Amino acid sequence: MPNVPFADQAYGAYQQARATNDLDEKLMKVGPGTPGGEYLRRFWQPVAFTNQLDKGLPLRLRILGEDLVLFRDGSRRLGLLPLHCSHRGSSLEFGIIRERGIQCCYHGWLYDVDGRILDTPGEPKSSPLRCRTHWHGAYPIQEYKGLVFAYFGPPDRKPPFPLFDMFEAKNFDHEPWGGLVRDCHWLQVTENVVDPVHTAFLHTIISGSQFTDSFGVIPALRFEETPLGVAYVASRRVNDNLWVRCAEVMLPNIYQLPPVWETGEQPKSDQLPIQTVWEVPIDDTHTINLGFNHYDPGDPITREEFHDQVGFGQMADRPYEERQRVPGDWDAQVTIGPAGRHARERLGWADQGVLMLRRRLRQAIQDVEEGRDPIPDAYRGNAAIRTHSRDWVRDSPATGNEDQDRKVSEELTEQFVTEIIPPLPGTT
């Protein structure tokens, strides 16, 4: 898809307004049968918090453009079914929880958690609706650490549940987090993670520090494809230290971030990520995030401060004038539009992470279209999946020679990449 050129004269908005506004549909559509939607369905996706079912009521959901109902029956089993009853289409969000399954409030059709229709009251015993086995449809689900995950793809292609190494990190409290709904496409939220320049400007330089002042140092950048997806490696000089920071997007829509309260003032190695988050498409123009905070009691901030730091600016919950003066991620990402028009972007060198991610996604979507398995090899096997997001801070006094200091920074960054990010399969 060709990009729209810049205007060729002063006051040239007239021509720009008439330029192409095409949507990159292969990447941007998420519904059933769409290329991007079929790809996303090959992975486990979180859909809700388990405590949302504590009241014993069904929960209406919309995920990947599908309307669904999630429930826990009287036997404590979880079910995720298409929302509308197979009989007349009434919503099962008003269904009655039974010992086995959920019963439609309208005519009493009863559904098991696997989608089997257990009863069709009112039908005679000879009715084909009663004497034969029928299936309403259901999706496989799994509970994990306070979240409910579902698999929406072909049953014979279901991958192992992704157990990332951070989930078992010692001395951390792993708490479910998220539920924030953004009025935009999932990709423009996810791309934010591999756009490190925005942390210097949006979160520090533009309107004061939202993290720490050290984020205002524009970093030297390196972008890497990892066995799981795409990462950036950003190096900054902070006094006599070099701070190397790595954030990673794991395919298709998962990310990990190191601490946002890092100052780079104290040497340390392997400061592990504070979040593992899925940006789950509700539909083409709405996204919900669900995942885990990884809280280390040894962190220099309280749990309340932790929540304040990771939650600031993520929603439109502040006064409008305040958001204009101190914009956050919501204001930068959602205002791109419900689904960003990539043809209207002008991407540069610092946008390599965004370009790498889109390229990996397009290739994976093509794999699905051509009958290949899109699941990265690193997601398979019984061992915990190795991830790569972390911070290093190393003692490295400045020499006063700009070229020499740059060389030292590049050498440390290379050491980080060599030790932390393994090469892609087939590249060594």
Short mmCIF file of C-alpha atoms in Angstrom, two decimals:
data_model
loop_
_atom_site.label_atom_id
_atom_site.label_comp_id
_atom_site.label_asym_id
_atom_site.label_seq_id
_atom_site.Cartn_x
_atom_site.Cartn_y
_atom_site.Cartn_z
CA MET A 1 0.00 0.00 0.00
CA PRO A 2 1.71 3.26 -1.10
CA ASN A 3 2.11 6.00 1.46
CA VAL A 4 0.50 9.40 1.07
CA PRO A 5 3.25 11.96 0.31
CA PHE A 6 3.71 15.14 2.30
CA ALA A 7 1.91 18.23 1.07
CA ASP A 8 3.95 19.94 -1.66
CA GLN A 9 3.22 23.53 -0.65
CA ALA A 10 2.28 25.78 2.24
CA TYR A 11 -1.38 25.53 3.21
CA GLY A 12 -1.60 22.26 1.29
CA ALA A 13 -4.22 20.54 3.44
CA TYR A 14 -6.78 20.57 0.60
CA GLN A 15 -4.80 17.97 -1.36
CA GLN A 16 -3.97 15.96 1.77
CA ALA A 17 -7.62 15.66 2.75
CA ARG A 18 -8.35 14.03 -0.61
CA ALA A 19 -5.50 11.52 -0.45
CA THR A 20 -6.11 7.81 0.03
CA ASN A 21 -7.66 6.71 3.28
CA ASP A 22 -7.52 2.97 2.65
CA LEU A 23 -7.43 0.56 5.57
CA ASP A 24 -4.75 -2.14 5.76
CA GLU A 25 -7.47 -4.78 6.03
CA LYS A 26 -5.24 -7.85 6.23
CA LEU A 27 -3.70 -6.52 9.44
CA MET A 28 -6.65 -4.59 10.80
CA LYS A 29 -9.69 -6.85 10.50
CA VAL A 30 -10.16 -9.32 13.37
CA GLY A 31 -13.55 -10.97 12.79
CA PRO A 32 -14.16 -14.62 11.88
CA GLY A 33 -12.83 -15.50 8.44
CA THR A 34 -10.60 -12.44 8.10
CA PRO A 35 -6.86 -13.05 7.58
CA GLY A 36 -5.81 -11.19 10.72
CA GLY A 37 -8.65 -12.64 12.75
CA GLU A 38 -7.85 -16.21 11.77
CA TYR A 39 -4.22 -15.64 12.79
CA LEU A 40 -5.11 -14.20 16.21
CA ARG A 41 -7.43 -17.16 16.80
CA ARG A 42 -4.47 -19.57 16.70
CA PHE A 43 -3.31 -18.32 20.13
CA TRP A 44 -4.77 -18.46 23.63
CA GLN A 45 -6.34 -15.10 24.53
CA PRO A 46 -7.40 -13.85 27.97
CA VAL A 47 -11.07 -12.88 28.03
CA ALA A 48 -11.99 -12.04 31.64
CA PHE A 49 -11.00 -12.07 35.30
CA THR A 50 -12.18 -15.15 37.19
CA ASN A 51 -13.64 -12.96 39.94
CA GLN A 52 -16.07 -11.46 37.43
CA LEU A 53 -18.01 -14.72 37.84
CA ASP A 54 -18.10 -14.63 41.64
CA LYS A 55 -21.72 -13.43 41.75
CA GLY A 56 -22.88 -16.61 40.05
CA LEU A 57 -24.18 -14.78 36.98
CA PRO A 58 -23.33 -15.16 33.28
CA LEU A 59 -20.92 -12.60 31.82
CA ARG A 60 -21.50 -11.15 28.37
CA LEU A 61 -18.31 -10.65 26.35
CA ARG A 62 -17.27 -9.50 22.92
CA ILE A 63 -13.91 -10.83 21.73
CA LEU A 64 -12.50 -10.85 18.18
CA GLY A 65 -15.79 -9.54 16.87
CA GLU A 66 -17.80 -12.41 18.38
CA ASP A 67 -20.56 -11.99 20.99
CA LEU A 68 -20.14 -14.57 23.74
CA VAL A 69 -21.30 -15.60 27.19
CA LEU A 70 -18.94 -16.83 29.92
CA PHE A 71 -20.31 -18.69 32.94
CA ARG A 72 -19.41 -21.07 35.75
CA ASP A 73 -22.01 -23.76 36.28
CA GLY A 74 -23.08 -25.33 39.56
CA SER A 75 -20.33 -27.93 39.23
CA ARG A 76 -17.72 -25.11 39.09
CA ARG A 77 -16.98 -25.77 35.41
CA LEU A 78 -16.39 -22.84 33.07
CA GLY A 79 -18.14 -22.46 29.73
CA LEU A 80 -17.71 -19.97 26.88
CA LEU A 81 -20.50 -20.12 24.32
CA PRO A 82 -21.84 -18.03 21.45
CA LEU A 83 -24.15 -15.48 23.07
CA HIS A 84 -27.42 -16.22 21.30
CA CYS A 85 -29.55 -19.28 22.02
CA SER A 86 -29.72 -21.78 19.15
CA HIS A 87 -33.51 -21.89 19.43
CA ARG A 88 -34.79 -18.33 18.93
CA GLY A 89 -31.68 -16.24 19.53
CA SER A 90 -32.30 -14.89 23.02
CA SER A 91 -29.19 -13.74 24.84
CA LEU A 92 -27.70 -16.28 27.22
CA GLU A 93 -26.42 -13.44 29.40
CA PHE A 94 -29.91 -13.80 30.94
CA GLY A 95 -29.58 -17.56 31.18
CA ILE A 96 -30.03 -19.46 34.43
CA ILE A 97 -26.98 -21.22 35.88
CA ARG A 98 -27.68 -24.91 36.47
CA GLU A 99 -25.71 -27.69 38.14
CA ARG A 100 -24.73 -28.76 34.65
CA GLY A 101 -24.60 -25.91 32.16
CA ILE A 102 -26.70 -22.83 31.47
CA GLN A 103 -30.41 -22.68 30.59
CA CYS A 104 -31.95 -20.13 28.26
CA CYS A 105 -34.52 -17.99 30.07
CA TYR A 106 -36.92 -17.92 27.08
CA HIS A 107 -37.82 -21.55 26.36
CA GLY A 108 -35.48 -23.46 28.65
CA TRP A 109 -32.97 -24.92 26.22
CA LEU A 110 -30.07 -26.21 28.29
CA TYR A 111 -26.41 -26.02 27.20
CA ASP A 112 -23.39 -27.84 28.62
CA VAL A 113 -20.00 -26.11 28.93
CA ASP A 114 -18.75 -27.91 25.80
CA GLY A 115 -21.70 -26.64 23.74
CA ARG A 116 -23.78 -29.82 23.82
CA ILE A 117 -27.52 -29.12 23.89
CA LEU A 118 -28.68 -31.16 26.90
CA ASP A 119 -32.39 -30.44 26.79
CA THR A 120 -35.00 -28.85 24.53
CA PRO A 121 -38.09 -28.64 26.76
CA GLY A 122 -41.41 -28.48 24.96
CA GLU A 123 -40.26 -30.76 22.18
CA PRO A 124 -41.86 -34.26 22.02
CA LYS A 125 -39.54 -37.23 22.49
CA SER A 126 -39.82 -38.00 18.78
CA SER A 127 -38.69 -34.51 17.72
CA PRO A 128 -35.33 -34.39 15.90
CA LEU A 129 -34.50 -31.49 18.23
CA ARG A 130 -34.77 -33.84 21.20
CA CYS A 131 -33.89 -37.35 20.10
CA ARG A 132 -30.60 -36.42 18.41
CA THR A 133 -27.41 -34.87 19.77
CA HIS A 134 -26.98 -31.25 18.73
CA TRP A 135 -24.19 -28.80 19.45
CA HIS A 136 -24.58 -25.08 20.06
CA GLY A 137 -20.84 -24.42 19.89
CA ALA A 138 -18.29 -23.58 22.58
CA TYR A 139 -14.65 -22.57 22.95
CA PRO A 140 -11.95 -24.30 25.05
CA ILE A 141 -11.03 -22.31 28.13
CA GLN A 142 -8.42 -22.42 30.86
CA GLU A 143 -8.10 -20.62 34.19
CA TYR A 144 -4.68 -19.32 35.15
CA LYS A 145 -3.71 -17.11 38.10
CA GLY A 146 -7.03 -15.26 38.19
CA LEU A 147 -7.62 -14.92 34.45
CA VAL A 148 -9.81 -16.91 32.07
CA PHE A 149 -8.17 -17.72 28.73
CA ALA A 150 -9.89 -19.04 25.61
CA TYR A 151 -8.80 -20.60 22.34
CA PHE A 152 -10.86 -19.50 19.32
CA GLY A 153 -9.11 -21.35 16.50
CA PRO A 154 -9.51 -24.72 14.75
CA PRO A 155 -9.83 -27.42 17.44
CA ASP A 156 -7.17 -29.62 15.82
CA ARG A 157 -4.65 -26.72 15.84
CA LYS A 158 -4.88 -25.81 19.53
CA PRO A 159 -1.38 -24.90 20.81
CA PRO A 160 0.00 -25.48 24.30
CA PHE A 161 -1.00 -22.88 26.87
CA PRO A 162 1.82 -20.26 26.96
CA LEU A 163 3.68 -20.47 30.27
CA PHE A 164 6.17 -17.60 30.18
CA ASP A 165 9.20 -17.72 32.45
CA MET A 166 8.12 -14.57 34.30
CA PHE A 167 5.01 -16.34 35.59
CA GLU A 168 7.18 -18.50 37.83
CA ALA A 169 9.76 -15.86 38.82
CA LYS A 170 10.58 -16.22 42.50
CA ASN A 171 9.92 -13.49 45.06
CA PHE A 172 7.27 -11.86 42.84
CA ASP A 173 3.56 -11.48 43.48
CA HIS A 174 1.80 -12.11 40.18
CA GLU A 175 -1.57 -10.34 40.22
CA PRO A 176 -4.15 -10.18 37.41
CA TRP A 177 -4.42 -6.68 35.97
CA GLY A 178 -6.10 -4.71 33.23
CA GLY A 179 -9.64 -4.65 31.95
CA LEU A 180 -9.03 -1.23 30.37
CA VAL A 181 -11.01 -0.72 27.16
CA ARG A 182 -9.53 1.56 24.48
CA ASP A 183 -11.61 2.88 21.61
CA CYS A 184 -9.12 1.87 18.94
CA HIS A 185 -7.53 -1.05 17.12
CA TRP A 186 -5.39 -3.47 19.11
CA LEU A 187 -2.30 -2.98 16.95
CA GLN A 188 -1.89 0.75 17.52
CA VAL A 189 -1.87 0.07 21.27
CA THR A 190 0.60 -2.81 20.98
CA GLU A 191 2.97 -0.92 18.67
CA ASN A 192 3.47 1.61 21.45
CA VAL A 193 5.66 -0.93 23.24
CA VAL A 194 8.29 -1.04 20.46
CA ASP A 195 8.28 2.76 20.02
CA PRO A 196 10.88 3.82 22.63
CA VAL A 197 11.19 7.43 21.46
CA HIS A 198 7.69 8.16 22.74
CA THR A 199 8.83 7.45 26.31
CA ALA A 200 11.23 10.40 26.12
CA PHE A 201 8.70 12.81 24.63
CA LEU A 202 5.17 11.84 25.68
CA HIS A 203 6.14 10.62 29.14
CA THR A 204 8.88 13.13 30.03
CA ILE A 205 9.87 16.04 27.77
CA ILE A 206 6.46 17.27 26.56
CA SER A 207 4.71 17.93 29.84
CA GLY A 208 6.88 16.78 32.73
CA SER A 209 8.01 13.41 33.97
CA GLN A 210 5.36 10.70 34.20
CA PHE A 211 8.01 8.06 34.94
CA THR A 212 11.46 9.36 35.98
CA ASP A 213 13.54 12.23 34.64
CA SER A 214 16.04 9.76 33.18
CA PHE A 215 13.47 8.73 30.56
CA GLY A 216 13.89 12.24 29.11
CA VAL A 217 17.34 11.31 27.78
CA ILE A 218 16.77 10.36 24.14
CA PRO A 219 18.38 6.91 23.91
CA ALA A 220 20.62 5.24 21.40
CA LEU A 221 18.41 2.60 19.83
CA ARG A 222 18.70 -0.89 18.51
CA PHE A 223 15.82 -3.08 17.31
CA GLU A 224 15.90 -6.86 17.38
CA GLU A 225 13.71 -9.68 16.16
CA THR A 226 13.45 -12.25 18.94
CA PRO A 227 12.28 -15.87 18.87
CA LEU A 228 8.97 -14.57 20.25
CA GLY A 229 8.52 -11.31 18.35
CA VAL A 230 10.22 -7.90 18.36
CA ALA A 231 12.17 -5.94 20.98
CA TYR A 232 13.90 -2.61 21.28
CA VAL A 233 17.14 -2.10 23.18
CA ALA A 234 17.61 1.50 24.34
CA SER A 235 20.83 2.72 25.98
CA ARG A 236 21.14 5.96 27.95
CA ARG A 237 24.00 7.54 29.85
CA VAL A 238 22.93 8.58 33.34
CA ASN A 239 25.80 10.29 35.17
CA ASP A 240 28.55 7.66 35.33
CA ASN A 241 26.27 4.76 34.44
CA LEU A 242 24.99 3.21 31.25
CA TRP A 243 21.36 2.13 31.43
CA VAL A 244 20.20 -0.48 28.89
CA ARG A 245 16.45 -1.07 28.68
CA CYS A 246 14.65 -3.74 26.64
CA ALA A 247 10.90 -4.08 26.08
CA GLU A 248 9.43 -6.89 23.99
CA VAL A 249 6.28 -7.62 22.02
CA MET A 250 5.61 -11.36 21.89
CA LEU A 251 3.48 -12.51 18.99
CA PRO A 252 0.79 -11.92 18.37
CA ASN A 253 -0.44 -9.31 20.89
CA ILE A 254 1.50 -9.74 24.15
CA TYR A 255 4.12 -7.47 25.68
CA GLN A 256 6.45 -7.17 28.64
CA LEU A 257 7.89 -3.96 30.11
CA PRO A 258 10.73 -3.37 32.58
CA PRO A 259 10.11 -0.98 35.51
CA VAL A 260 8.91 2.51 34.64
CA TRP A 261 10.42 3.88 37.86
CA GLU A 262 14.00 3.07 36.88
CA THR A 263 16.39 6.04 37.20
CA GLY A 264 19.60 4.46 35.91
CA GLU A 265 21.44 5.84 38.94
CA GLN A 266 22.30 2.54 40.67
CA PRO A 267 24.11 -0.35 38.93
CA LYS A 268 22.09 -3.55 38.60
CA SER A 269 21.67 -6.54 36.30
CA ASP A 270 18.61 -8.32 35.00
CA GLN A 271 15.87 -6.16 36.46
CA LEU A 272 12.90 -8.23 35.33
CA PRO A 273 9.66 -7.00 33.73
CA ILE A 274 6.83 -5.59 35.79
CA GLN A 275 4.01 -6.57 33.43
CA THR A 276 2.92 -9.26 30.98
CA VAL A 277 -0.10 -7.93 29.07
CA TRP A 278 -2.30 -9.05 26.18
CA GLU A 279 -3.96 -6.36 24.04
CA VAL A 280 -7.06 -8.34 23.11
CA PRO A 281 -9.25 -7.18 20.22
CA ILE A 282 -12.87 -6.70 21.19
CA ASP A 283 -13.53 -5.96 17.53
CA ASP A 284 -11.88 -3.93 14.76
CA THR A 285 -12.00 -0.67 16.71
CA HIS A 286 -11.97 -1.57 20.41
CA THR A 287 -9.34 -3.26 22.58
CA ILE A 288 -9.23 -4.60 26.13
CA ASN A 289 -6.00 -5.28 27.98
CA LEU A 290 -5.68 -8.24 30.32
CA GLY A 291 -2.58 -9.67 31.93
CA PHE A 292 -0.44 -9.67 35.04
CA ASN A 293 1.49 -7.23 37.17
CA HIS A 294 4.68 -8.73 38.58
CA TYR A 295 5.18 -7.02 41.93
CA ASP A 296 8.48 -7.46 43.75
CA PRO A 297 8.20 -6.52 47.46
CA GLY A 298 11.81 -5.34 47.17
CA ASP A 299 10.89 -2.66 44.62
CA PRO A 300 11.49 0.94 45.76
CA ILE A 301 7.77 1.78 45.46
CA THR A 302 4.66 0.62 47.28
CA ARG A 303 2.02 -1.52 45.62
CA GLU A 304 -0.30 1.52 45.46
CA GLU A 305 2.43 3.56 43.77
CA PHE A 306 3.01 0.65 41.38
CA HIS A 307 -0.64 0.73 40.32
CA ASP A 308 -0.57 4.52 39.93
CA GLN A 309 2.54 4.36 37.72
CA VAL A 310 1.33 1.65 35.35
CA GLY A 311 -2.20 3.08 35.17
CA PHE A 312 -1.53 6.78 34.60
CA GLY A 313 -2.85 8.10 31.30
CA GLN A 314 -4.21 4.74 30.16
CA MET A 315 -7.84 5.92 30.13
CA ALA A 316 -9.81 9.09 29.39
CA ASP A 317 -10.67 9.40 33.07
CA ARG A 318 -8.97 12.73 33.77
CA PRO A 319 -10.46 16.18 33.07
CA TYR A 320 -10.14 17.09 29.39
CA GLU A 321 -8.08 20.22 30.04
CA GLU A 322 -5.66 18.25 32.21
CA ARG A 323 -5.26 15.69 29.42
CA GLN A 324 -4.49 18.51 26.98
CA ARG A 325 -1.76 19.83 29.28
CA VAL A 326 -0.42 16.44 30.40
CA PRO A 327 -1.40 13.91 27.72
CA GLY A 328 -0.99 10.19 28.33
CA ASP A 329 -0.97 7.02 26.25
CA TRP A 330 -4.75 7.12 25.72
CA ASP A 331 -4.59 10.62 24.27
CA ALA A 332 -1.74 9.75 21.90
CA GLN A 333 -2.96 6.32 20.78
CA VAL A 334 -6.75 6.54 20.64
CA THR A 335 -6.72 9.89 18.84
CA ILE A 336 -4.93 8.27 15.89
CA GLY A 337 -8.43 7.06 15.08
CA PRO A 338 -10.50 3.91 15.61
CA ALA A 339 -8.18 2.05 13.20
CA GLY A 340 -5.06 3.87 12.03
CA ARG A 341 -4.58 4.38 8.29
CA HIS A 342 -1.01 3.18 7.72
CA ALA A 343 -0.87 4.76 4.26
CA ARG A 344 -1.06 8.18 5.91
CA GLU A 345 1.97 7.57 8.15
CA ARG A 346 5.53 8.73 7.44
CA LEU A 347 7.71 6.28 9.32
CA GLY A 348 11.41 6.89 9.91
CA TRP A 349 14.47 5.16 11.30
CA ALA A 350 13.21 5.32 14.89
CA ASP A 351 10.07 3.45 13.83
CA GLN A 352 11.94 0.26 12.99
CA GLY A 353 10.25 -1.61 15.83
CA VAL A 354 6.82 -0.77 14.42
CA LEU A 355 7.88 -1.85 10.93
CA MET A 356 9.46 -5.09 12.21
CA LEU A 357 6.31 -5.97 14.14
CA ARG A 358 4.04 -5.36 11.17
CA ARG A 359 6.34 -7.42 8.95
CA ARG A 360 6.32 -10.34 11.40
CA LEU A 361 2.53 -10.16 11.66
CA ARG A 362 2.06 -10.05 7.89
CA GLN A 363 4.31 -13.07 7.44
CA ALA A 364 2.45 -14.99 10.15
CA ILE A 365 -0.92 -14.09 8.61
CA GLN A 366 0.37 -15.34 5.26
CA ASP A 367 1.49 -18.56 6.95
CA VAL A 368 -2.07 -19.17 8.11
CA GLU A 369 -3.48 -18.37 4.68
CA GLU A 370 -1.11 -20.86 3.05
CA GLY A 371 -1.73 -23.64 5.56
CA ARG A 372 1.43 -23.28 7.67
CA ASP A 373 1.55 -23.21 11.46
CA PRO A 374 2.09 -19.61 12.68
CA ILE A 375 3.02 -20.52 16.26
CA PRO A 376 6.68 -19.62 17.02
CA ASP A 377 8.81 -22.65 17.85
CA ALA A 378 9.71 -21.04 21.19
CA TYR A 379 6.08 -21.44 22.30
CA ARG A 380 6.27 -25.22 22.06
CA GLY A 381 7.68 -27.72 24.50
CA ASN A 382 7.28 -28.28 28.22
CA ALA A 383 9.79 -25.74 29.52
CA ALA A 384 8.84 -22.20 30.53
CA ILE A 385 9.00 -19.84 27.56
CA ARG A 386 12.08 -17.63 27.78
CA THR A 387 11.32 -13.91 27.46
CA HIS A 388 13.76 -11.04 26.98
CA SER A 389 12.50 -7.81 28.56
CA ARG A 390 14.72 -6.45 31.35
CA ASP A 391 16.98 -3.59 32.48
CA TRP A 392 20.72 -3.39 33.00
CA VAL A 393 22.52 -0.51 34.68
CA ARG A 394 26.31 -0.73 34.54
CA ASP A 395 29.00 1.46 36.07
CA SER A 396 30.74 3.21 33.15
CA PRO A 397 32.22 6.64 33.91
CA ALA A 398 32.10 9.07 31.02
CA THR A 399 35.48 9.77 29.39
CA GLY A 400 34.64 13.21 28.06
CA ASN A 401 35.28 11.92 24.54
CA GLU A 402 31.95 11.62 22.71
CA ASP A 403 33.18 9.03 20.23
CA GLN A 404 34.74 6.89 22.95
CA ASP A 405 31.62 7.07 25.12
CA ARG A 406 29.46 6.07 22.15
CA LYS A 407 31.73 3.10 21.48
CA VAL A 408 31.48 1.95 25.10
CA SER A 409 27.69 2.25 24.95
CA GLU A 410 27.54 0.23 21.73
CA GLU A 411 29.76 -2.47 23.24
CA LEU A 412 27.55 -2.79 26.33
CA THR A 413 24.43 -2.91 24.17
CA GLU A 414 26.02 -5.65 22.05
CA GLN A 415 26.88 -7.58 25.22
CA PHE A 416 23.26 -7.24 26.38
CA VAL A 417 21.88 -8.50 23.07
CA THR A 418 24.35 -11.40 22.97
CA GLU A 419 23.53 -12.53 26.51
CA ILE A 420 19.79 -11.87 26.60
CA ILE A 421 18.36 -12.26 23.08
CA PRO A 422 19.13 -15.57 21.33
CA PRO A 423 19.40 -15.59 17.54
CA LEU A 424 16.37 -16.50 15.47
CA PRO A 425 16.18 -20.11 14.32
CA GLY A 426 18.07 -20.60 11.08
CA THR A 427 20.19 -17.44 11.40
CA THR A 428 23.32 -18.96 12.93
#
